[in-house]
Structures are given as C-alpha cells and as structure tokens.
Short mmCIF file of C-alpha atoms in Angstrom, two decimals:
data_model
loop_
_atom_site.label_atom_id
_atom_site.label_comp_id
_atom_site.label_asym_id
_atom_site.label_seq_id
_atom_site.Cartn_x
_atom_site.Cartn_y
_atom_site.Cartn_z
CA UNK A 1 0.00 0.00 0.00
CA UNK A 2 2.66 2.78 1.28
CA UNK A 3 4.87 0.41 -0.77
CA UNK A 4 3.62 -1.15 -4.27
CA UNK A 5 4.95 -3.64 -6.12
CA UNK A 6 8.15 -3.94 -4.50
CA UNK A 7 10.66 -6.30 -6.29
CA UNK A 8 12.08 -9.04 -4.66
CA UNK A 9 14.35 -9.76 -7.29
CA UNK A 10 13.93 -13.52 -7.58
CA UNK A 11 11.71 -15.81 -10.03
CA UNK A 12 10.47 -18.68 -8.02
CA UNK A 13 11.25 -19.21 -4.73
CA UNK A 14 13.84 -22.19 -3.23
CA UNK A 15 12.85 -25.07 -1.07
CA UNK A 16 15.25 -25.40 2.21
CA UNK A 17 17.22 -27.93 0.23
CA UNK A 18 18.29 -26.24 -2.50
CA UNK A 19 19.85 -23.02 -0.06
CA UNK A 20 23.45 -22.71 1.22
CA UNK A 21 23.44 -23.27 4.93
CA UNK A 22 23.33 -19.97 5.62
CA UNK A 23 20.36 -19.23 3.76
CA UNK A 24 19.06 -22.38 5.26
CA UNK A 25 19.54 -20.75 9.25
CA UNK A 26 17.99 -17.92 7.87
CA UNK A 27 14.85 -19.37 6.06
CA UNK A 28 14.72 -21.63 9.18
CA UNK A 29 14.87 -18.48 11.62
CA UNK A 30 12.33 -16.88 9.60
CA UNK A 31 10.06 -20.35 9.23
CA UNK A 32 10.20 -20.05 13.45
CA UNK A 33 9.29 -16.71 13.69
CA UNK A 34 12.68 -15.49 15.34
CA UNK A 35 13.31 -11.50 13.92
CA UNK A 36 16.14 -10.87 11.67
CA UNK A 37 17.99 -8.02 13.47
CA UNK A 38 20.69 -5.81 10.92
CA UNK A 39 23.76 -7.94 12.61
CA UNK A 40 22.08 -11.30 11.51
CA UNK A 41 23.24 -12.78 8.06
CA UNK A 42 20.40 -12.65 5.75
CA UNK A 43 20.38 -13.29 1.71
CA UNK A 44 21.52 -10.32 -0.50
CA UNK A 45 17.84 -10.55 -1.97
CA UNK A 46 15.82 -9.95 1.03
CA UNK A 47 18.09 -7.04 2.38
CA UNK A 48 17.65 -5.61 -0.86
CA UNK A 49 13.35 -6.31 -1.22
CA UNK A 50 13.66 -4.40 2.25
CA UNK A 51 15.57 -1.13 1.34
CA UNK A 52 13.04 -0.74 -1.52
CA UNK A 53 10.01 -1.51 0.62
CA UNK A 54 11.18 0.58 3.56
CA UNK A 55 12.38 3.81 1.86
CA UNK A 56 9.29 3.68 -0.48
CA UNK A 57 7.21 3.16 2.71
CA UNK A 58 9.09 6.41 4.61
CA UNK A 59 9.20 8.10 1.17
CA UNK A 60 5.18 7.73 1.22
CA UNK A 61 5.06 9.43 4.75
CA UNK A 62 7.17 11.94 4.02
CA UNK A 63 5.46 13.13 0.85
CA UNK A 64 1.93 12.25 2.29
CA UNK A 65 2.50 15.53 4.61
CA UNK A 66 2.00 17.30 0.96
CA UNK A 67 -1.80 17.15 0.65
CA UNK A 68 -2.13 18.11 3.89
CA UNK A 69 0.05 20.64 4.58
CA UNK A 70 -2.38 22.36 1.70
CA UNK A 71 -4.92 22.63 4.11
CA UNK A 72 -3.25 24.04 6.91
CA UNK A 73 -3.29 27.53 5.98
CA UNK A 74 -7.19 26.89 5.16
CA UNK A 75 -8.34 24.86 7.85
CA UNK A 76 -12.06 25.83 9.18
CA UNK A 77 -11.80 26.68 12.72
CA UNK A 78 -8.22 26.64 14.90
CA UNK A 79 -9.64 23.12 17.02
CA UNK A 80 -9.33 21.45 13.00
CA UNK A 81 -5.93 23.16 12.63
CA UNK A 82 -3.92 22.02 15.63
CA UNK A 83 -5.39 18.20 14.92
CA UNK A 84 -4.28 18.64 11.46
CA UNK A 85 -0.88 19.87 12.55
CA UNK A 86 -0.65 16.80 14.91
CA UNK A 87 -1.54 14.58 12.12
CA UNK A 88 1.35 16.12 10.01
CA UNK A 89 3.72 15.81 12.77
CA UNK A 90 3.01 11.89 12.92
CA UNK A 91 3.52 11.64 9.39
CA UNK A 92 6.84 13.04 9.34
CA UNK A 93 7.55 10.99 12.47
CA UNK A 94 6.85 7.96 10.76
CA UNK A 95 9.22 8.73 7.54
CA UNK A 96 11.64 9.25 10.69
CA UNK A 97 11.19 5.84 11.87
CA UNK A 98 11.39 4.01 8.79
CA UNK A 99 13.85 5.70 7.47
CA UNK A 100 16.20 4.56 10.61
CA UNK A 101 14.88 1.36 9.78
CA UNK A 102 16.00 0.89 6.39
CA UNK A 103 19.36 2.52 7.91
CA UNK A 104 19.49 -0.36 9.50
CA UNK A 105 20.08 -2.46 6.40
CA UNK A 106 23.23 -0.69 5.77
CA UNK A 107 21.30 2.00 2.80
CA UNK A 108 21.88 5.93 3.17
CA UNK A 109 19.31 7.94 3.80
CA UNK A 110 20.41 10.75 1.63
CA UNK A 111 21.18 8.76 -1.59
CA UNK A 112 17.52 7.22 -1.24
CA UNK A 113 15.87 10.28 -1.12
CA UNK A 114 18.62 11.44 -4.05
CA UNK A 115 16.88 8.64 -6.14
CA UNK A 116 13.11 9.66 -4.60
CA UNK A 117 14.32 12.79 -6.44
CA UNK A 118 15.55 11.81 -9.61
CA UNK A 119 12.33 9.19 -9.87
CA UNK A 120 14.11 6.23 -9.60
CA UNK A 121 11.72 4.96 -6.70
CA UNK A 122 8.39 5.69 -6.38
CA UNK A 123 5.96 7.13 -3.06
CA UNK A 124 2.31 5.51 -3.10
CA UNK A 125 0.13 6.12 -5.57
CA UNK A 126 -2.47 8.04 -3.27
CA UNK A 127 -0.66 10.89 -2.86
CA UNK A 128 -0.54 11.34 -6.36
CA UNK A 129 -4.02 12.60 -6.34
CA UNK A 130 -4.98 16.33 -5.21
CA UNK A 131 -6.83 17.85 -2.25
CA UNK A 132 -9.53 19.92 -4.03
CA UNK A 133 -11.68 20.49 -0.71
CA UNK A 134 -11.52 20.68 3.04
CA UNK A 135 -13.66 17.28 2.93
CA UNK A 136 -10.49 15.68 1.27
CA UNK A 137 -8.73 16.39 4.79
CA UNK A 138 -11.75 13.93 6.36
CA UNK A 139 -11.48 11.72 3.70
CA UNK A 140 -7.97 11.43 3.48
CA UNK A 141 -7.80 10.28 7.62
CA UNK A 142 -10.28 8.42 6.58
CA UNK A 143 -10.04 6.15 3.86
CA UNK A 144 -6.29 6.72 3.14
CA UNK A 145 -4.83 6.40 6.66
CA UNK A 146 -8.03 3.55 7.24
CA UNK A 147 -5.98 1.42 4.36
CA UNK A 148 -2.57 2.36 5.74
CA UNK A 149 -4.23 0.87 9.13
CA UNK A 150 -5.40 -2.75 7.64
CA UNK A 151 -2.20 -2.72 5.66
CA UNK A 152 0.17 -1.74 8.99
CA UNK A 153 -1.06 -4.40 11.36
CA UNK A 154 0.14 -7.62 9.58
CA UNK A 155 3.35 -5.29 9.05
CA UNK A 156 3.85 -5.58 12.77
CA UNK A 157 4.90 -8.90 12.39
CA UNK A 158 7.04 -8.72 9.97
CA UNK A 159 10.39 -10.93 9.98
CA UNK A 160 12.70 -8.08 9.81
CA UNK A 161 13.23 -6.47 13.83
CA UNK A 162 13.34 -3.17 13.22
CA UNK A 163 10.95 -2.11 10.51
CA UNK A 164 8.50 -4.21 12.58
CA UNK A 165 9.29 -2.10 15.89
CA UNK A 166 8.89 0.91 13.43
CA UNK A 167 5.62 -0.51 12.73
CA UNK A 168 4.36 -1.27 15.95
CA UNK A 169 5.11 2.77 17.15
CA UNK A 170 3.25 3.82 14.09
CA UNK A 171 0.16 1.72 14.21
CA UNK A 172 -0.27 2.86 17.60
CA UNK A 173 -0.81 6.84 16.52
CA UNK A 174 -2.64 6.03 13.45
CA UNK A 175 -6.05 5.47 14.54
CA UNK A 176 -6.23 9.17 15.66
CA UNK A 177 -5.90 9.88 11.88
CA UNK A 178 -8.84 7.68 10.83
CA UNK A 179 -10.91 9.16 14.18
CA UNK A 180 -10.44 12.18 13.34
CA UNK A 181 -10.59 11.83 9.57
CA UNK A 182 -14.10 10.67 9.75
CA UNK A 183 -15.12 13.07 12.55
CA UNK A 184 -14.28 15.42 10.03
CA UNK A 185 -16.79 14.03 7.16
CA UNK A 186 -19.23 13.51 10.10
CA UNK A 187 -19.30 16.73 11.23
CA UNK A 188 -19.82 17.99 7.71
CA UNK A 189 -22.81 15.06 7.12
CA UNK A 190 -24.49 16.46 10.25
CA UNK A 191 -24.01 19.81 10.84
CA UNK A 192 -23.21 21.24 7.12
CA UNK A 193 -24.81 22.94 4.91
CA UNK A 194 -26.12 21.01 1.23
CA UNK A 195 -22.96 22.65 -0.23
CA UNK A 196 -20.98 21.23 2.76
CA UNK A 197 -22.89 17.50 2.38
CA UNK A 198 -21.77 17.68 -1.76
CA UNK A 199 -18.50 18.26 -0.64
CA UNK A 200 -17.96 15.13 1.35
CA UNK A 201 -19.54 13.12 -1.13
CA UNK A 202 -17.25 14.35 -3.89
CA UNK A 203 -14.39 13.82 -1.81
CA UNK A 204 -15.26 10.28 -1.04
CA UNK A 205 -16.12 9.87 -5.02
CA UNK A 206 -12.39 10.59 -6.10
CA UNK A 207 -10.36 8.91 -3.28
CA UNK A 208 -12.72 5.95 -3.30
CA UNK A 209 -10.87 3.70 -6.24
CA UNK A 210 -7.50 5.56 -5.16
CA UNK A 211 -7.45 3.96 -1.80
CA UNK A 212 -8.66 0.70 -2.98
CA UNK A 213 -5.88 1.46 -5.50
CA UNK A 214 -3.14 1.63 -2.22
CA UNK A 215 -3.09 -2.40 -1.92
CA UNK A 216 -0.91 -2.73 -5.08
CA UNK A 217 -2.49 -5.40 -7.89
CA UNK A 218 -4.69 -7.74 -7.88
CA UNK A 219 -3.25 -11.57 -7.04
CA UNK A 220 -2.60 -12.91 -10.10
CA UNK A 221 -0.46 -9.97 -11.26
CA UNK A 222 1.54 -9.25 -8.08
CA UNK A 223 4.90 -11.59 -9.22
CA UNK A 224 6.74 -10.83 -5.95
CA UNK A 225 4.04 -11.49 -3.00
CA UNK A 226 4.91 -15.06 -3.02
CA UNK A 227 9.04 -14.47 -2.21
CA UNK A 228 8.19 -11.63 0.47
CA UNK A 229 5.36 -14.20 2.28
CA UNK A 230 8.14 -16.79 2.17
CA UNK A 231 10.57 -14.39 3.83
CA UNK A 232 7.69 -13.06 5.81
CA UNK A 233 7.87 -9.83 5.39
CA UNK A 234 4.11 -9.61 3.94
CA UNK A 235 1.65 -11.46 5.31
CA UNK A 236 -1.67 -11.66 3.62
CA UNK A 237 -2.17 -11.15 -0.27
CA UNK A 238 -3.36 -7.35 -1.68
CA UNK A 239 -6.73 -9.02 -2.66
CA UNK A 240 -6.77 -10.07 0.55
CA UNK A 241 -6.10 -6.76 2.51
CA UNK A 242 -8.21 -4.85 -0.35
CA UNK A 243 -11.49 -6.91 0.80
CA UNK A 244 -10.75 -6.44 4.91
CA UNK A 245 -10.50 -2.61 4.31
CA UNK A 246 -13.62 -2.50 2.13
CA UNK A 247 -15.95 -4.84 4.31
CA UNK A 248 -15.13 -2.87 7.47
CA UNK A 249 -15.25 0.48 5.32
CA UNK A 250 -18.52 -0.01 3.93
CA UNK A 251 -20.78 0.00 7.21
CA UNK A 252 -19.03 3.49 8.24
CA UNK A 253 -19.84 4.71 4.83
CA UNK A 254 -23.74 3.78 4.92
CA UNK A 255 -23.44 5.50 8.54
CA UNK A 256 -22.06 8.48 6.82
CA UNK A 257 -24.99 8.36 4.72
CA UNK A 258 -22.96 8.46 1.35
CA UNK A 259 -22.31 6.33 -1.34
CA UNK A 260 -19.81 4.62 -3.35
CA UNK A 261 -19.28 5.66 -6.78
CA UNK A 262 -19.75 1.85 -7.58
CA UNK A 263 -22.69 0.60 -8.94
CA UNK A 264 -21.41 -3.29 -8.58
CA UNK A 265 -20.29 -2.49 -4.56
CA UNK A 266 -23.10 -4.78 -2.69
CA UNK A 267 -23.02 -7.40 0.24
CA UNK A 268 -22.73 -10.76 -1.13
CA UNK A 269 -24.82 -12.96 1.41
CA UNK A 270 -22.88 -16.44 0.58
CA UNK A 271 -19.63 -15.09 0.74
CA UNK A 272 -20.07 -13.10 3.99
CA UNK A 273 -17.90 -10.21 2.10
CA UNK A 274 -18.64 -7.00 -0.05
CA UNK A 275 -18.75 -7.55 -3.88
CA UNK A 276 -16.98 -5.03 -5.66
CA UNK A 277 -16.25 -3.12 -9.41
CA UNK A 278 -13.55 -3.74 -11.66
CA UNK A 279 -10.35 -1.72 -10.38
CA UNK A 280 -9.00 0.92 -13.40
CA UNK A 281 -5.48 -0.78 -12.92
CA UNK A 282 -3.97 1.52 -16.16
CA UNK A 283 -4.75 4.79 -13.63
CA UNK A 284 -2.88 2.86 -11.28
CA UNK A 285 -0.18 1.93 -13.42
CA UNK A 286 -0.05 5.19 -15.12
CA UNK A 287 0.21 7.32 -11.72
CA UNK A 288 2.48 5.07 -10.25
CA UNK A 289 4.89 6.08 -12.81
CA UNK A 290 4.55 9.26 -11.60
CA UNK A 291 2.84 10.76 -14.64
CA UNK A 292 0.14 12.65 -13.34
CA UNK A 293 0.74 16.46 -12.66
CA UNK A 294 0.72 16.31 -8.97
CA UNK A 295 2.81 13.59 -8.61
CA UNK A 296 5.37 16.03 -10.05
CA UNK A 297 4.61 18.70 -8.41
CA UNK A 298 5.18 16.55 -4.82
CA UNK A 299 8.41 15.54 -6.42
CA UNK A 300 9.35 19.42 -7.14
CA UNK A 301 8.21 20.36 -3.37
CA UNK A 302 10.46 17.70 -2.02
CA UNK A 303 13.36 18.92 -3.33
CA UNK A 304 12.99 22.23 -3.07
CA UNK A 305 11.69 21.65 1.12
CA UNK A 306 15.16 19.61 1.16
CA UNK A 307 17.18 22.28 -1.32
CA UNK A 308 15.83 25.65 1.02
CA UNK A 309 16.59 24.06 4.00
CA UNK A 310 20.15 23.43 3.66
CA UNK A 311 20.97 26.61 5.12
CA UNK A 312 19.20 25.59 8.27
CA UNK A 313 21.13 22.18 8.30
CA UNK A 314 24.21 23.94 7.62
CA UNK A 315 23.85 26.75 10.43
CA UNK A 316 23.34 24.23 12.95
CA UNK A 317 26.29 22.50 12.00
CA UNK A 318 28.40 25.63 12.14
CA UNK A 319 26.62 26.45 15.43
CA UNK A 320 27.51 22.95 16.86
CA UNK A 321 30.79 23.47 16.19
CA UNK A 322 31.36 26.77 17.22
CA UNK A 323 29.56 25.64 21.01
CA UNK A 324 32.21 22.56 21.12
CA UNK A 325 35.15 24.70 20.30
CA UNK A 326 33.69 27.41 23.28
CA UNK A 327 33.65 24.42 25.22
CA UNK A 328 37.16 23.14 24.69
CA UNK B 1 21.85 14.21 6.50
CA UNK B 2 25.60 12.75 6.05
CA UNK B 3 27.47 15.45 8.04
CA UNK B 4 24.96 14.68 11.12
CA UNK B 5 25.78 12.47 13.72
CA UNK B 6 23.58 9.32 14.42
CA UNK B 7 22.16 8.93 17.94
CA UNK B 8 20.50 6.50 19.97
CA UNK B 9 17.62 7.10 22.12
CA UNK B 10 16.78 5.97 25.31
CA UNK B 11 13.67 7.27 27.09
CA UNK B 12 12.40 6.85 30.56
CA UNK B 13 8.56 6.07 30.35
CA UNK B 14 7.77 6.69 33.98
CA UNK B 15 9.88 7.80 37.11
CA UNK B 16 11.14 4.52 39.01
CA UNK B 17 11.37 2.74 35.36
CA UNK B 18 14.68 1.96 33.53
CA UNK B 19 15.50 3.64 30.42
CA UNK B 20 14.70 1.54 27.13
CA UNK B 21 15.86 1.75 23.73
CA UNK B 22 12.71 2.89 21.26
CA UNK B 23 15.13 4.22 18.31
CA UNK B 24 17.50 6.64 16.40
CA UNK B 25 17.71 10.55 15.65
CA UNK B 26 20.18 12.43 13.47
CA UNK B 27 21.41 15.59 14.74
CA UNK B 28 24.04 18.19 14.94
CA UNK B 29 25.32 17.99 18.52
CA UNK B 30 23.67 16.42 21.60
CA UNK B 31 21.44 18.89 22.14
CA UNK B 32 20.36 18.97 18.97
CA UNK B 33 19.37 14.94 19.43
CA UNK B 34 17.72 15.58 22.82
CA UNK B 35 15.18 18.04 21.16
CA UNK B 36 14.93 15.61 18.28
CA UNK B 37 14.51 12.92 20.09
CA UNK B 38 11.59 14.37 22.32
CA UNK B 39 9.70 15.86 19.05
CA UNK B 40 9.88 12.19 17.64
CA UNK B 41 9.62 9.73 20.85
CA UNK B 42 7.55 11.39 23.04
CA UNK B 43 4.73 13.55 21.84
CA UNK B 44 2.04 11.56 23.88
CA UNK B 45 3.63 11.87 27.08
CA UNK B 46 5.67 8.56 26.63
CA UNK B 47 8.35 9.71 28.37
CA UNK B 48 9.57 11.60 31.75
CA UNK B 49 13.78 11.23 30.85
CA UNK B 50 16.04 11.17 27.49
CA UNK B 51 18.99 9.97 27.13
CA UNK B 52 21.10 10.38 23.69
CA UNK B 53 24.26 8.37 22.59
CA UNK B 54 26.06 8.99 19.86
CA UNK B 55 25.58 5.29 17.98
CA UNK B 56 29.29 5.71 17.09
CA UNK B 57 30.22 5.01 21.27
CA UNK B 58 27.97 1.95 21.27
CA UNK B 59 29.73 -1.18 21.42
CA UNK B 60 27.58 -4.28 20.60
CA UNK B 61 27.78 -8.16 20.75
CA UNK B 62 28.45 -9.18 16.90
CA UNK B 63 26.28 -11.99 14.86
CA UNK B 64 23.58 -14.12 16.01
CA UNK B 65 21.69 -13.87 18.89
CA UNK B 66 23.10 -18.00 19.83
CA UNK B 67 26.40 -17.11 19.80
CA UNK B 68 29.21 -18.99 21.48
CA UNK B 69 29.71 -15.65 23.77
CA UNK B 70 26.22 -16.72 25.66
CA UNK B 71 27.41 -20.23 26.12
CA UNK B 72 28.79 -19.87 29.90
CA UNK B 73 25.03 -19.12 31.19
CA UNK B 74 23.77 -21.75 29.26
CA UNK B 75 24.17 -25.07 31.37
CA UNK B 76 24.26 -23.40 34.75
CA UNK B 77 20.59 -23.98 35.84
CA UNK B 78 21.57 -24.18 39.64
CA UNK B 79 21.26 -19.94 39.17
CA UNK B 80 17.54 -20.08 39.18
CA UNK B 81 15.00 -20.87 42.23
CA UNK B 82 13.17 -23.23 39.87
CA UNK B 83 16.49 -25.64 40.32
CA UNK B 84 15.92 -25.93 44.15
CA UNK B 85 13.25 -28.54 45.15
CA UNK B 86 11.51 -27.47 48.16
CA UNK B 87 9.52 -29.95 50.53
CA UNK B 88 5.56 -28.67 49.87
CA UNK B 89 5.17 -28.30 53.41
CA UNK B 90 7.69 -25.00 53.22
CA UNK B 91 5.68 -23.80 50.03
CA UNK B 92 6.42 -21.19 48.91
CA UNK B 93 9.92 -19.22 49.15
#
C-alpha cells in the first residue's frame, strides 16, 4: 500500500534444500518466527526487497505531509488546525522511523531520497491525487490512513526487527488519523450545509478507487508477494487486505450516509464479504509512474523543502561546532 | 543528512522505570538529538527522561543472537530458584 509492487528480485522461490546453509539458518529463523535483526546474516535478496520496501514506505510518509500541509493555511476553525498539525507531525515521524529502519540495512538515507528525487523509486500512488476540498482532509484520515491501518497491522509482524518495531510505534498513533478523519466528514454530514454535504460526497467519489488502489495489484499480477510471504515480510495477499479494508469500510460509509461511486459495490450474502467493481489498474499503473501532474509537483516540493533548507542544516552545524570549540 | 551524527535514544517512560531503547535521531550535537529525540519519541507523554548516545560510542555483541559468547550461562541452571526442590510443606519461598 505505502509500498507497491516492491521487487524481490527472484523468479520462483527455493525449497530449504536447495539453499546454502546460511540461507538455510535464515529461512529456518524466519520459518520459526525469530526477527532478523541488521547484525544477523540474511540473503543479499531480502536485504535488498527491504531497502526498496522501507524507503518507499518512509518516502510515502514523508510526501503524504503534501496534501495536507495544503490545508493548513485553510483549515475551518483553529480546534481542526492544531489536529491537522498533529496529524502532520506523525507523518513526518513515521518517515523518521522508517527511514532509521531501512538505515538499518546498511542503505543511506540521503542517496535514497537522491533517487526519490531523480524518480528512480516511487511514493504511493495516493498521494498522487490532489486535495480539491476541506472534505479531502476527512477523507484522506479516513479512507487513506483507514488502508494504511489494515495494511500496517500484519506489518507488525514482519520478519525483519526493526521495521516491525517501526511498525508497531506507528500503528499505535494512526487510529487518531482515521478518528479524526471521519469526525471530520461527520461533522460535515451532520451539521453542514447542502454545499458542505456535496463536498464530502465528492471527496469520497475521487479517493474511493484511489485507496482501494493503495493495496498494489490484484493476485494474479503481483509476481513478488509469493518471495516476500516466504521471507515473511508480507503477510496476507493485496486481494486479501483490499477486501478487509472494504468490508469494514462499507458500514461506516452507509453510517455516513454516502455512497460509493460503484454501482457493482453490494453485500454478497454467501460469501459473507462485499462484492466489488472492476479496479481501473492503467490509472494505477499510469500514476504510479509518476505521470500525473501532482505527482510532479510533490516531487518538485520535495526537493525544493530539502534544497531551502540546507541553510538551516548547515547553520546548525556551524553552530555545533562553534559551542564545542567554546567548550574546549 | 551525512554530516549529522547518528544517535541512539533511550527514554524513561515513567519515574522509578529503567531507560529503554525505542530508536534513532540524526542531529548536529547532543542537544540537537535531545530536542529531536523528544519531538519524535515522546509527543504523547511517553516519556519523563532522554537519554542520547552517539551510535558511534555503542559497542555491541556481533552476529547471532546464539552465539558462542552466551554459552557460559547456558548449562548453569543451579542460578535459578526453579532448580531448588523445596519440601511442599515449606511452600512457597
């Protein structure tokens, strides 16, 4: 979801027999549920599937402060304005933590966002999408962070020590973004005016397929789920993950008193799940590759947040230094 | 990024606890980290102490976690209670 289609680099997977013995310990570890910590040996290809799922992961954070940030300035009352700021703060807290993470694995943090820059690794396709309306602030805590939620959990458990730890610390402060995302659409539903209602409703219409969207492709054209189950590092399939969200989204959305904008979305009494549309997976494809306006624009206001700033970074280096040669 | 140092962090959660490990900050002098380290570790009250190490001054046990250096507390089960059978009418101890 915060990390699509990550490549494992490998084209079917091996059986314990046909690995060295130290891929063997590892497999084995990982078969037992022991953590891989960054001093354990672990195969070339799993260090690497984790540097590209953990900087695209902190990547995601990091730019997902973007569509927000657009609405702090704008924000309807002060109340809406310091939880939004909060929000924000977590965000960047999050890239924080995963980026240590994937430090962890021996990558450097400024060459990956070097290559976030020159878009040789890609942020989540939701944040490619912009925030048109307040409502997109509710529906963004909502349905995005809601997704990031169902996705997060199994991510807790993931083989590797510390991007599950990382995990574990953000899970815990993301269900104040889905609260207060929907208290946000709520508040609108019940106390707005028709304008207000419209509002929510259109937001919900254009980040419905989007977040469904964040769960990567369908099954049976997601080539490297089946090498990072085996190493554990995902746990259930994107189809999988995709129907959880949606059968636990859909009662809060009737509650809402909105709608889908799918006509095929109804409960399906045999299967004890939601039935839903076909998925536009060229969008998806097409946005991933960072083609869409917006996702250059994030692109553009990354670098030029990171460019800007240097003089800040730099003054507190020369300020550093000038305290420890006071000191001496 | 590169011309930062790396810290660890160790926070306090509550007075009369010991300080545990919850992660890393990047920063230009300890100072720097402490303030860091409190906007990232501990804006929900999760913490009543900091400390910061530079992760440069940390020296660790190497490899796996059943490594010959853990051996010597491995077959020396007369260290715990559980190794001492007591008759039941002294109970508990």
């Amino acid at each position: 979801m915060y990390a699509q289609q990550v490549d494992t680099g490998s084209k079917s997977l091996k059986t314990l027999d046909e690995m060295g013995p130290e891929e063997r310990h590892f497999q084995e570890k990982v078969n037992a549920e022991t953590k891989i910590e960054p001093k354990n040996w672990m195969p070339d290809g799993y260090r690497k599937t984790l540097i590209r799922q953990i900087s695209q992961h902190a990547h995601s954070e990091i730019v997902g402060m973007l569509p927000e940030g657009n609405w702090l300035t704008r924000a309807p009352s002060l109340k809406r304005k310091l939880q939004l700021m909060a929000k924000i703060q977590d965000e960047a807290g999050h890239g924080l933590y995963l980026y240590s993470a994937m430090e962890t694995l021996g990558a450097d943090r400024d060459e990956e966002i070097e290559k976030l820059h020159r878009g040789e690794v890609k942020f989540s396709s939701i944040f490619t999408y912009p925030t048109l309306s307040w409502a997109d602030m509710g529906a963004i805590g909502w349905l995005v962070d809601g997704a990031a939620i169902v996705n997060q959990v199994p991510l807790q458990r993931c083989s590797y020590g510390p991007y599950a730890r990382a995990m574990i610390r953000v899970c815990k402060e993301e269900s104040f973004h889905q609260r207060q995302g929907y208290e946000v659409l709520l508040t609108m539903m019940r106390e707005g005016t028709d304008e207000q209602k419209e509002m929510v409703q259109d937001a919900i219409n254009r980040f419905w397929w989007p977040s469904l969207m964040m769960f990567g492709p369908s099954d049976d054209n997601s080539p490297n789920s089946a090498q990072s189950m085996a190493w554990k590092i995902k746990r259930h399939s994107n189809d999988e993950l995709r129907q959880r969200f949606l059968d636990q989204t859909v009662p809060q959305l009737e509650f809402l008193g909105c709608t889908a904008p799918d006509p095929d979305l109804k409960w399906n009494e045999d299967t004890g799940h939601y039935d839903f549309g076909a998925i536009d997976w060229q969008e998806f494809f097409d946005v991933l590759k960072g083609h869409s306006p917006t996702g250059i624009e994030r692109i553009q206001q990354r670098k030029s947040a990171i460019d800007e700033g240097r003089w800040v970074r730099d003054a507190a280096v020369a300020y550093a230094e000038k305290q420890k040669a006071s000191a001496a | 990024m590169a011309e930062w140092t790396l810290f660890e962090v160790f926070v306090r959660s509550k007075h009369g606890l010991n300080h545990k490990h919850v992660g890393s900050v990047h920063a230009a002098d300890a100072t720097m980290a402490l303030e860091n380290a409190r906007e990232l570790y501990t804006r929900r009250n999760e913490g009543v102490s900091i400390w910061v190490v530079p992760a440069a001054q940390i020296t660790a046990t190497a490899g796996d976690e059943k490594d010959a250096f853990f051996d010597p507390a491995e077959d020396k089960v007369y260290r715990h209670a559980s190794f001492y059978k007591l008759p039941p009418e002294v109970d508990q101890m």
